[in-house]
Amino acid sequence: LMPADASGTSDPYLRITLGDTTISTRERKISRVTDAEFYERFELRATLPGEAELRIEVMDHDLLDSDDLIGYTKVDLEDRVFSREWREL
């Protein structure tokens, strides 16, 4: 992970968003690391076609300032569900 703190480490946690639903693991942040492994499973409801963009963010927890975005990825769930390649898996 990219260091986000002056110590050269980060305090990462995940923020998952699908439509109007956001799940955060802020209370389970991993303190003072340069690499993190998140062994988490999330279940979210989606109606397809519809709001299908799943956004997964890695955030850095800060006590005094607002939390920093370390990085993110987006997954278009409609592409996966309606794609012949993914349905054959």
PDB file of N, CA and C in Angstrom:
ATOM      1  N   LEU A   1       0.828  -1.192   0.000  1.00  0.00           N
ATOM      2  CA  LEU A   1       0.000   0.000   0.000  1.00  0.00           C
ATOM      3  C   LEU A   1       0.866   1.246   0.000  1.00  0.00           C
ATOM      4  N   MET A   2       0.341   2.265  -0.582  1.00  0.00           N
ATOM      5  CA  MET A   2       1.017   3.544  -0.563  1.00  0.00           C
ATOM      6  C   MET A   2       0.945   4.119   0.855  1.00  0.00           C
ATOM      7  N   PRO A   3       2.086   4.486   1.438  1.00  0.00           N
ATOM      8  CA  PRO A   3       2.048   5.072   2.785  1.00  0.00           C
ATOM      9  C   PRO A   3       1.224   6.355   2.792  1.00  0.00           C
ATOM     10  N   ALA A   4       0.356   6.473   3.759  1.00  0.00           N
ATOM     11  CA  ALA A   4      -0.489   7.657   3.847  1.00  0.00           C
ATOM     12  C   ALA A   4      -0.217   8.463   5.113  1.00  0.00           C
ATOM     13  N   ASP A   5       0.610   7.927   5.999  1.00  0.00           N
ATOM     14  CA  ASP A   5       0.922   8.603   7.256  1.00  0.00           C
ATOM     15  C   ASP A   5       2.388   9.012   7.287  1.00  0.00           C
ATOM     16  N   ALA A   6       2.716   9.963   8.148  1.00  0.00           N
ATOM     17  CA  ALA A   6       4.091  10.443   8.270  1.00  0.00           C
ATOM     18  C   ALA A   6       5.052   9.339   8.694  1.00  0.00           C
ATOM     19  N   SER A   7       4.543   8.304   9.334  1.00  0.00           N
ATOM     20  CA  SER A   7       5.374   7.188   9.787  1.00  0.00           C
ATOM     21  C   SER A   7       5.806   6.268   8.637  1.00  0.00           C
ATOM     22  N   GLY A   8       5.280   6.502   7.439  1.00  0.00           N
ATOM     23  CA  GLY A   8       5.600   5.647   6.302  1.00  0.00           C
ATOM     24  C   GLY A   8       4.707   4.424   6.222  1.00  0.00           C
ATOM     25  N   THR A   9       3.641   4.410   7.001  1.00  0.00           N
ATOM     26  CA  THR A   9       2.692   3.302   6.992  1.00  0.00           C
ATOM     27  C   THR A   9       1.288   3.850   6.730  1.00  0.00           C
ATOM     28  N   SER A  10       0.325   2.960   6.760  1.00  0.00           N
ATOM     29  CA  SER A  10      -1.081   3.334   6.635  1.00  0.00           C
ATOM     30  C   SER A  10      -1.891   2.571   7.666  1.00  0.00           C
ATOM     31  N   ASP A  11      -3.104   3.028   7.881  1.00  0.00           N
ATOM     32  CA  ASP A  11      -4.073   2.358   8.747  1.00  0.00           C
ATOM     33  C   ASP A  11      -5.296   2.036   7.881  1.00  0.00           C
ATOM     34  N   PRO A  12      -5.172   1.048   6.994  1.00  0.00           N
ATOM     35  CA  PRO A  12      -6.196   0.846   5.972  1.00  0.00           C
ATOM     36  C   PRO A  12      -7.460   0.148   6.473  1.00  0.00           C
ATOM     37  N   TYR A  13      -8.532   0.472   5.772  1.00  0.00           N
ATOM     38  CA  TYR A  13      -9.809  -0.212   5.935  1.00  0.00           C
ATOM     39  C   TYR A  13     -10.536  -0.140   4.599  1.00  0.00           C
ATOM     40  N   LEU A  14     -11.607  -0.899   4.464  1.00  0.00           N
ATOM     41  CA  LEU A  14     -12.354  -0.948   3.211  1.00  0.00           C
ATOM     42  C   LEU A  14     -13.655  -0.172   3.318  1.00  0.00           C
ATOM     43  N   ARG A  15     -14.050   0.412   2.179  1.00  0.00           N
ATOM     44  CA  ARG A  15     -15.369   1.021   2.048  1.00  0.00           C
ATOM     45  C   ARG A  15     -15.954   0.507   0.732  1.00  0.00           C
ATOM     46  N   ILE A  16     -17.067  -0.202   0.822  1.00  0.00           N
ATOM     47  CA  ILE A  16     -17.701  -0.843  -0.317  1.00  0.00           C
ATOM     48  C   ILE A  16     -19.009  -0.116  -0.594  1.00  0.00           C
ATOM     49  N   THR A  17     -19.240   0.281  -1.856  1.00  0.00           N
ATOM     50  CA  THR A  17     -20.463   0.992  -2.207  1.00  0.00           C
ATOM     51  C   THR A  17     -21.121   0.339  -3.416  1.00  0.00           C
ATOM     52  N   LEU A  18     -22.424   0.123  -3.298  1.00  0.00           N
ATOM     53  CA  LEU A  18     -23.253  -0.347  -4.404  1.00  0.00           C
ATOM     54  C   LEU A  18     -24.567   0.410  -4.321  1.00  0.00           C
ATOM     55  N   GLY A  19     -24.801   1.279  -5.298  1.00  0.00           N
ATOM     56  CA  GLY A  19     -26.002   2.113  -5.261  1.00  0.00           C
ATOM     57  C   GLY A  19     -25.990   3.007  -4.038  1.00  0.00           C
ATOM     58  N   ASP A  20     -27.067   2.954  -3.248  1.00  0.00           N
ATOM     59  CA  ASP A  20     -27.186   3.783  -2.044  1.00  0.00           C
ATOM     60  C   ASP A  20     -26.623   3.099  -0.796  1.00  0.00           C
ATOM     61  N   THR A  21     -26.091   1.886  -0.958  1.00  0.00           N
ATOM     62  CA  THR A  21     -25.589   1.127   0.187  1.00  0.00           C
ATOM     63  C   THR A  21     -24.081   1.249   0.295  1.00  0.00           C
ATOM     64  N   THR A  22     -23.594   1.612   1.468  1.00  0.00           N
ATOM     65  CA  THR A  22     -22.162   1.681   1.732  1.00  0.00           C
ATOM     66  C   THR A  22     -21.856   0.886   2.995  1.00  0.00           C
ATOM     67  N   ILE A  23     -20.839   0.052   2.894  1.00  0.00           N
ATOM     68  CA  ILE A  23     -20.355  -0.726   4.032  1.00  0.00           C
ATOM     69  C   ILE A  23     -18.925  -0.292   4.294  1.00  0.00           C
ATOM     70  N   SER A  24     -18.606  -0.035   5.554  1.00  0.00           N
ATOM     71  CA  SER A  24     -17.267   0.391   5.939  1.00  0.00           C
ATOM     72  C   SER A  24     -16.714  -0.543   7.014  1.00  0.00           C
ATOM     73  N   THR A  25     -15.420  -0.830   6.911  1.00  0.00           N
ATOM     74  CA  THR A  25     -14.751  -1.621   7.951  1.00  0.00           C
ATOM     75  C   THR A  25     -13.853  -0.717   8.798  1.00  0.00           C
ATOM     76  N   ARG A  26     -14.201   0.562   8.886  1.00  0.00           N
ATOM     77  CA  ARG A  26     -13.378   1.545   9.598  1.00  0.00           C
ATOM     78  C   ARG A  26     -13.082   1.118  11.033  1.00  0.00           C
ATOM     79  N   GLU A  27     -14.069   0.538  11.701  1.00  0.00           N
ATOM     80  CA  GLU A  27     -13.866   0.121  13.091  1.00  0.00           C
ATOM     81  C   GLU A  27     -12.921  -1.079  13.198  1.00  0.00           C
ATOM     82  N   ARG A  28     -12.625  -1.732  12.068  1.00  0.00           N
ATOM     83  CA  ARG A  28     -11.689  -2.862  12.061  1.00  0.00           C
ATOM     84  C   ARG A  28     -10.425  -2.528  11.260  1.00  0.00           C
ATOM     85  N   LYS A  29     -10.032  -1.269  11.262  1.00  0.00           N
ATOM     86  CA  LYS A  29      -8.841  -0.856  10.514  1.00  0.00           C
ATOM     87  C   LYS A  29      -7.630  -1.697  10.923  1.00  0.00           C
ATOM     88  N   ILE A  30      -6.682  -1.799  10.013  1.00  0.00           N
ATOM     89  CA  ILE A  30      -5.431  -2.506  10.300  1.00  0.00           C
ATOM     90  C   ILE A  30      -4.384  -1.428  10.569  1.00  0.00           C
ATOM     91  N   SER A  31      -3.820  -1.398  11.758  1.00  0.00           N
ATOM     92  CA  SER A  31      -2.954  -0.294  12.173  1.00  0.00           C
ATOM     93  C   SER A  31      -1.511  -0.454  11.724  1.00  0.00           C
ATOM     94  N   ARG A  32      -0.954   0.662  11.246  1.00  0.00           N
ATOM     95  CA  ARG A  32       0.477   0.837  10.957  1.00  0.00           C
ATOM     96  C   ARG A  32       1.081  -0.290  10.119  1.00  0.00           C
ATOM     97  N   VAL A  33       0.598  -0.429   8.870  1.00  0.00           N
ATOM     98  CA  VAL A  33       1.125  -1.458   7.974  1.00  0.00           C
ATOM     99  C   VAL A  33       1.520  -0.850   6.633  1.00  0.00           C
ATOM    100  N   THR A  34       2.356  -1.574   5.912  1.00  0.00           N
ATOM    101  CA  THR A  34       2.701  -1.185   4.538  1.00  0.00           C
ATOM    102  C   THR A  34       2.063  -2.136   3.535  1.00  0.00           C
ATOM    103  N   ASP A  35       1.557  -3.248   4.019  1.00  0.00           N
ATOM    104  CA  ASP A  35       0.772  -4.148   3.180  1.00  0.00           C
ATOM    105  C   ASP A  35      -0.338  -4.719   4.054  1.00  0.00           C
ATOM    106  N   ALA A  36      -1.463  -4.954   3.450  1.00  0.00           N
ATOM    107  CA  ALA A  36      -2.609  -5.437   4.220  1.00  0.00           C
ATOM    108  C   ALA A  36      -3.317  -6.508   3.417  1.00  0.00           C
ATOM    109  N   GLU A  37      -3.842  -7.480   4.113  1.00  0.00           N
ATOM    110  CA  GLU A  37      -4.663  -8.505   3.498  1.00  0.00           C
ATOM    111  C   GLU A  37      -6.026  -8.450   4.172  1.00  0.00           C
ATOM    112  N   PHE A  38      -7.037  -8.235   3.358  1.00  0.00           N
ATOM    113  CA  PHE A  38      -8.400  -8.120   3.870  1.00  0.00           C
ATOM    114  C   PHE A  38      -9.126  -9.425   3.593  1.00  0.00           C
ATOM    115  N   TYR A  39      -9.426 -10.150   4.631  1.00  0.00           N
ATOM    116  CA  TYR A  39     -10.186 -11.382   4.500  1.00  0.00           C
ATOM    117  C   TYR A  39     -11.614 -11.071   4.943  1.00  0.00           C
ATOM    118  N   GLU A  40     -12.350 -10.489   4.039  1.00  0.00           N
ATOM    119  CA  GLU A  40     -13.712 -10.043   4.334  1.00  0.00           C
ATOM    120  C   GLU A  40     -14.653 -10.559   3.249  1.00  0.00           C
ATOM    121  N   ARG A  41     -15.895 -10.775   3.626  1.00  0.00           N
ATOM    122  CA  ARG A  41     -16.935 -11.124   2.668  1.00  0.00           C
ATOM    123  C   ARG A  41     -18.114 -10.197   2.910  1.00  0.00           C
ATOM    124  N   PHE A  42     -18.668  -9.686   1.823  1.00  0.00           N
ATOM    125  CA  PHE A  42     -19.780  -8.763   1.920  1.00  0.00           C
ATOM    126  C   PHE A  42     -20.917  -9.262   1.040  1.00  0.00           C
ATOM    127  N   GLU A  43     -22.126  -9.100   1.505  1.00  0.00           N
ATOM    128  CA  GLU A  43     -23.301  -9.437   0.713  1.00  0.00           C
ATOM    129  C   GLU A  43     -24.130  -8.177   0.546  1.00  0.00           C
ATOM    130  N   LEU A  44     -24.377  -7.822  -0.717  1.00  0.00           N
ATOM    131  CA  LEU A  44     -25.171  -6.642  -1.038  1.00  0.00           C
ATOM    132  C   LEU A  44     -26.245  -7.053  -2.035  1.00  0.00           C
ATOM    133  N   ARG A  45     -27.402  -6.430  -1.950  1.00  0.00           N
ATOM    134  CA  ARG A  45     -28.486  -6.691  -2.894  1.00  0.00           C
ATOM    135  C   ARG A  45     -28.378  -5.727  -4.063  1.00  0.00           C
ATOM    136  N   ALA A  46     -28.622  -6.277  -5.255  1.00  0.00           N
ATOM    137  CA  ALA A  46     -28.630  -5.452  -6.460  1.00  0.00           C
ATOM    138  C   ALA A  46     -29.738  -5.928  -7.373  1.00  0.00           C
ATOM    139  N   THR A  47     -30.388  -4.999  -8.023  1.00  0.00           N
ATOM    140  CA  THR A  47     -31.373  -5.317  -9.040  1.00  0.00           C
ATOM    141  C   THR A  47     -30.748  -4.987 -10.386  1.00  0.00           C
ATOM    142  N   LEU A  48     -30.646  -6.001 -11.233  1.00  0.00           N
ATOM    143  CA  LEU A  48     -30.025  -5.802 -12.541  1.00  0.00           C
ATOM    144  C   LEU A  48     -31.048  -6.039 -13.633  1.00  0.00           C
ATOM    145  N   PRO A  49     -31.114  -5.190 -14.654  1.00  0.00           N
ATOM    146  CA  PRO A  49     -30.309  -3.981 -14.794  1.00  0.00           C
ATOM    147  C   PRO A  49     -30.735  -2.924 -13.775  1.00  0.00           C
ATOM    148  N   GLY A  50     -29.801  -2.092 -13.447  1.00  0.00           N
ATOM    149  CA  GLY A  50     -30.032  -1.052 -12.446  1.00  0.00           C
ATOM    150  C   GLY A  50     -28.707  -0.494 -11.977  1.00  0.00           C
ATOM    151  N   GLU A  51     -28.672  -0.093 -10.712  1.00  0.00           N
ATOM    152  CA  GLU A  51     -27.431   0.437 -10.150  1.00  0.00           C
ATOM    153  C   GLU A  51     -26.450  -0.713  -9.996  1.00  0.00           C
ATOM    154  N   ALA A  52     -25.504  -0.799 -10.899  1.00  0.00           N
ATOM    155  CA  ALA A  52     -24.661  -1.991 -10.978  1.00  0.00           C
ATOM    156  C   ALA A  52     -23.187  -1.723 -10.746  1.00  0.00           C
ATOM    157  N   GLU A  53     -22.817  -0.509 -10.400  1.00  0.00           N
ATOM    158  CA  GLU A  53     -21.402  -0.218 -10.188  1.00  0.00           C
ATOM    159  C   GLU A  53     -21.021  -0.504  -8.738  1.00  0.00           C
ATOM    160  N   LEU A  54     -20.190  -1.506  -8.553  1.00  0.00           N
ATOM    161  CA  LEU A  54     -19.647  -1.845  -7.247  1.00  0.00           C
ATOM    162  C   LEU A  54     -18.313  -1.120  -7.113  1.00  0.00           C
ATOM    163  N   ARG A  55     -18.178  -0.301  -6.098  1.00  0.00           N
ATOM    164  CA  ARG A  55     -16.950   0.462  -5.876  1.00  0.00           C
ATOM    165  C   ARG A  55     -16.303  -0.039  -4.591  1.00  0.00           C
ATOM    166  N   ILE A  56     -15.041  -0.423  -4.691  1.00  0.00           N
ATOM    167  CA  ILE A  56     -14.281  -0.908  -3.544  1.00  0.00           C
ATOM    168  C   ILE A  56     -13.132   0.059  -3.317  1.00  0.00           C
ATOM    169  N   GLU A  57     -13.118   0.698  -2.161  1.00  0.00           N
ATOM    170  CA  GLU A  57     -12.106   1.693  -1.831  1.00  0.00           C
ATOM    171  C   GLU A  57     -11.253   1.211  -0.669  1.00  0.00           C
ATOM    172  N   VAL A  58      -9.975   1.488  -0.724  1.00  0.00           N
ATOM    173  CA  VAL A  58      -9.087   1.289   0.419  1.00  0.00           C
ATOM    174  C   VAL A  58      -8.815   2.673   0.982  1.00  0.00           C
ATOM    175  N   MET A  59      -9.195   2.854   2.241  1.00  0.00           N
ATOM    176  CA  MET A  59      -9.069   4.145   2.901  1.00  0.00           C
ATOM    177  C   MET A  59      -8.013   4.073   3.988  1.00  0.00           C
ATOM    178  N   ASP A  60      -7.420   5.222   4.311  1.00  0.00           N
ATOM    179  CA  ASP A  60      -6.487   5.329   5.424  1.00  0.00           C
ATOM    180  C   ASP A  60      -7.179   6.056   6.570  1.00  0.00           C
ATOM    181  N   HIS A  61      -7.252   5.414   7.710  1.00  0.00           N
ATOM    182  CA  HIS A  61      -7.874   5.990   8.907  1.00  0.00           C
ATOM    183  C   HIS A  61      -6.980   7.080   9.486  1.00  0.00           C
ATOM    184  N   ASP A  62      -7.549   8.237   9.775  1.00  0.00           N
ATOM    185  CA  ASP A  62      -6.841   9.342  10.425  1.00  0.00           C
ATOM    186  C   ASP A  62      -7.634   9.791  11.634  1.00  0.00           C
ATOM    187  N   LEU A  63      -6.932  10.112  12.698  1.00  0.00           N
ATOM    188  CA  LEU A  63      -7.604  10.569  13.917  1.00  0.00           C
ATOM    189  C   LEU A  63      -7.996  12.042  13.845  1.00  0.00           C
ATOM    190  N   LEU A  64      -7.098  12.884  13.335  1.00  0.00           N
ATOM    191  CA  LEU A  64      -7.332  14.325  13.375  1.00  0.00           C
ATOM    192  C   LEU A  64      -7.912  14.886  12.093  1.00  0.00           C
ATOM    193  N   ASP A  65      -7.494  14.374  10.948  1.00  0.00           N
ATOM    194  CA  ASP A  65      -7.989  14.864   9.660  1.00  0.00           C
ATOM    195  C   ASP A  65      -9.027  13.889   9.105  1.00  0.00           C
ATOM    196  N   SER A  66      -9.587  14.256   7.953  1.00  0.00           N
ATOM    197  CA  SER A  66     -10.496  13.316   7.301  1.00  0.00           C
ATOM    198  C   SER A  66      -9.675  12.154   6.728  1.00  0.00           C
ATOM    199  N   ASP A  67     -10.295  11.014   6.626  1.00  0.00           N
ATOM    200  CA  ASP A  67      -9.610   9.830   6.123  1.00  0.00           C
ATOM    201  C   ASP A  67      -9.195  10.034   4.666  1.00  0.00           C
ATOM    202  N   ASP A  68      -8.087   9.397   4.287  1.00  0.00           N
ATOM    203  CA  ASP A  68      -7.534   9.549   2.941  1.00  0.00           C
ATOM    204  C   ASP A  68      -7.868   8.339   2.085  1.00  0.00           C
ATOM    205  N   LEU A  69      -8.140   8.593   0.810  1.00  0.00           N
ATOM    206  CA  LEU A  69      -8.334   7.524  -0.154  1.00  0.00           C
ATOM    207  C   LEU A  69      -6.964   7.026  -0.604  1.00  0.00           C
ATOM    208  N   ILE A  70      -6.692   5.744  -0.402  1.00  0.00           N
ATOM    209  CA  ILE A  70      -5.430   5.155  -0.868  1.00  0.00           C
ATOM    210  C   ILE A  70      -5.585   4.671  -2.299  1.00  0.00           C
ATOM    211  N   GLY A  71      -6.704   4.059  -2.604  1.00  0.00           N
ATOM    212  CA  GLY A  71      -6.959   3.578  -3.958  1.00  0.00           C
ATOM    213  C   GLY A  71      -8.340   2.948  -4.045  1.00  0.00           C
ATOM    214  N   TYR A  72      -8.784   2.690  -5.280  1.00  0.00           N
ATOM    215  CA  TYR A  72     -10.108   2.105  -5.464  1.00  0.00           C
ATOM    216  C   TYR A  72     -10.166   1.342  -6.778  1.00  0.00           C
ATOM    217  N   THR A  73     -11.195   0.527  -6.897  1.00  0.00           N
ATOM    218  CA  THR A  73     -11.515  -0.124  -8.165  1.00  0.00           C
ATOM    219  C   THR A  73     -13.023  -0.136  -8.299  1.00  0.00           C
ATOM    220  N   LYS A  74     -13.493  -0.196  -9.551  1.00  0.00           N
ATOM    221  CA  LYS A  74     -14.916  -0.267  -9.829  1.00  0.00           C
ATOM    222  C   LYS A  74     -15.179  -1.533 -10.641  1.00  0.00           C
ATOM    223  N   VAL A  75     -16.278  -2.209 -10.309  1.00  0.00           N
ATOM    224  CA  VAL A  75     -16.689  -3.402 -11.033  1.00  0.00           C
ATOM    225  C   VAL A  75     -18.112  -3.179 -11.533  1.00  0.00           C
ATOM    226  N   ASP A  76     -18.308  -3.308 -12.837  1.00  0.00           N
ATOM    227  CA  ASP A  76     -19.647  -3.189 -13.413  1.00  0.00           C
ATOM    228  C   ASP A  76     -20.304  -4.561 -13.349  1.00  0.00           C
ATOM    229  N   LEU A  77     -21.235  -4.735 -12.419  1.00  0.00           N
ATOM    230  CA  LEU A  77     -21.865  -6.032 -12.212  1.00  0.00           C
ATOM    231  C   LEU A  77     -22.720  -6.459 -13.399  1.00  0.00           C
ATOM    232  N   GLU A  78     -23.328  -5.491 -14.091  1.00  0.00           N
ATOM    233  CA  GLU A  78     -24.114  -5.833 -15.277  1.00  0.00           C
ATOM    234  C   GLU A  78     -23.241  -6.469 -16.343  1.00  0.00           C
ATOM    235  N   ASP A  79     -22.040  -5.956 -16.521  1.00  0.00           N
ATOM    236  CA  ASP A  79     -21.127  -6.560 -17.491  1.00  0.00           C
ATOM    237  C   ASP A  79     -20.861  -8.017 -17.146  1.00  0.00           C
ATOM    238  N   ARG A  80     -20.741  -8.321 -15.866  1.00  0.00           N
ATOM    239  CA  ARG A  80     -20.456  -9.693 -15.442  1.00  0.00           C
ATOM    240  C   ARG A  80     -21.673 -10.592 -15.622  1.00  0.00           C
ATOM    241  N   VAL A  81     -22.840 -10.106 -15.199  1.00  0.00           N
ATOM    242  CA  VAL A  81     -24.045 -10.933 -15.239  1.00  0.00           C
ATOM    243  C   VAL A  81     -24.498 -11.196 -16.669  1.00  0.00           C
ATOM    244  N   PHE A  82     -24.446 -10.183 -17.514  1.00  0.00           N
ATOM    245  CA  PHE A  82     -24.966 -10.327 -18.868  1.00  0.00           C
ATOM    246  C   PHE A  82     -23.901 -10.724 -19.886  1.00  0.00           C
ATOM    247  N   SER A  83     -22.681 -10.916 -19.454  1.00  0.00           N
ATOM    248  CA  SER A  83     -21.600 -11.333 -20.345  1.00  0.00           C
ATOM    249  C   SER A  83     -21.626 -12.850 -20.519  1.00  0.00           C
ATOM    250  N   ARG A  84     -21.598 -13.315 -21.765  1.00  0.00           N
ATOM    251  CA  ARG A  84     -21.591 -14.754 -22.033  1.00  0.00           C
ATOM    252  C   ARG A  84     -20.375 -15.415 -21.391  1.00  0.00           C
ATOM    253  N   GLU A  85     -19.226 -14.752 -21.451  1.00  0.00           N
ATOM    254  CA  GLU A  85     -17.987 -15.300 -20.880  1.00  0.00           C
ATOM    255  C   GLU A  85     -18.139 -15.573 -19.385  1.00  0.00           C
ATOM    256  N   TRP A  86     -18.724 -14.622 -18.643  1.00  0.00           N
ATOM    257  CA  TRP A  86     -18.871 -14.785 -17.200  1.00  0.00           C
ATOM    258  C   TRP A  86     -19.961 -15.806 -16.869  1.00  0.00           C
ATOM    259  N   ARG A  87     -21.037 -15.869 -17.671  1.00  0.00           N
ATOM    260  CA  ARG A  87     -22.097 -16.843 -17.391  1.00  0.00           C
ATOM    261  C   ARG A  87     -21.613 -18.272 -17.584  1.00  0.00           C
ATOM    262  N   GLU A  88     -20.645 -18.476 -18.442  1.00  0.00           N
ATOM    263  CA  GLU A  88     -20.137 -19.816 -18.708  1.00  0.00           C
ATOM    264  C   GLU A  88     -19.199 -20.302 -17.596  1.00  0.00           C
ATOM    265  N   LEU A  89     -18.759 -19.429 -16.712  1.00  0.00           N
ATOM    266  CA  LEU A  89     -17.858 -19.840 -15.632  1.00  0.00           C
ATOM    267  C   LEU A  89     -18.551 -20.664 -14.615  1.00  0.00           C
TER     268      LEU A  89
END
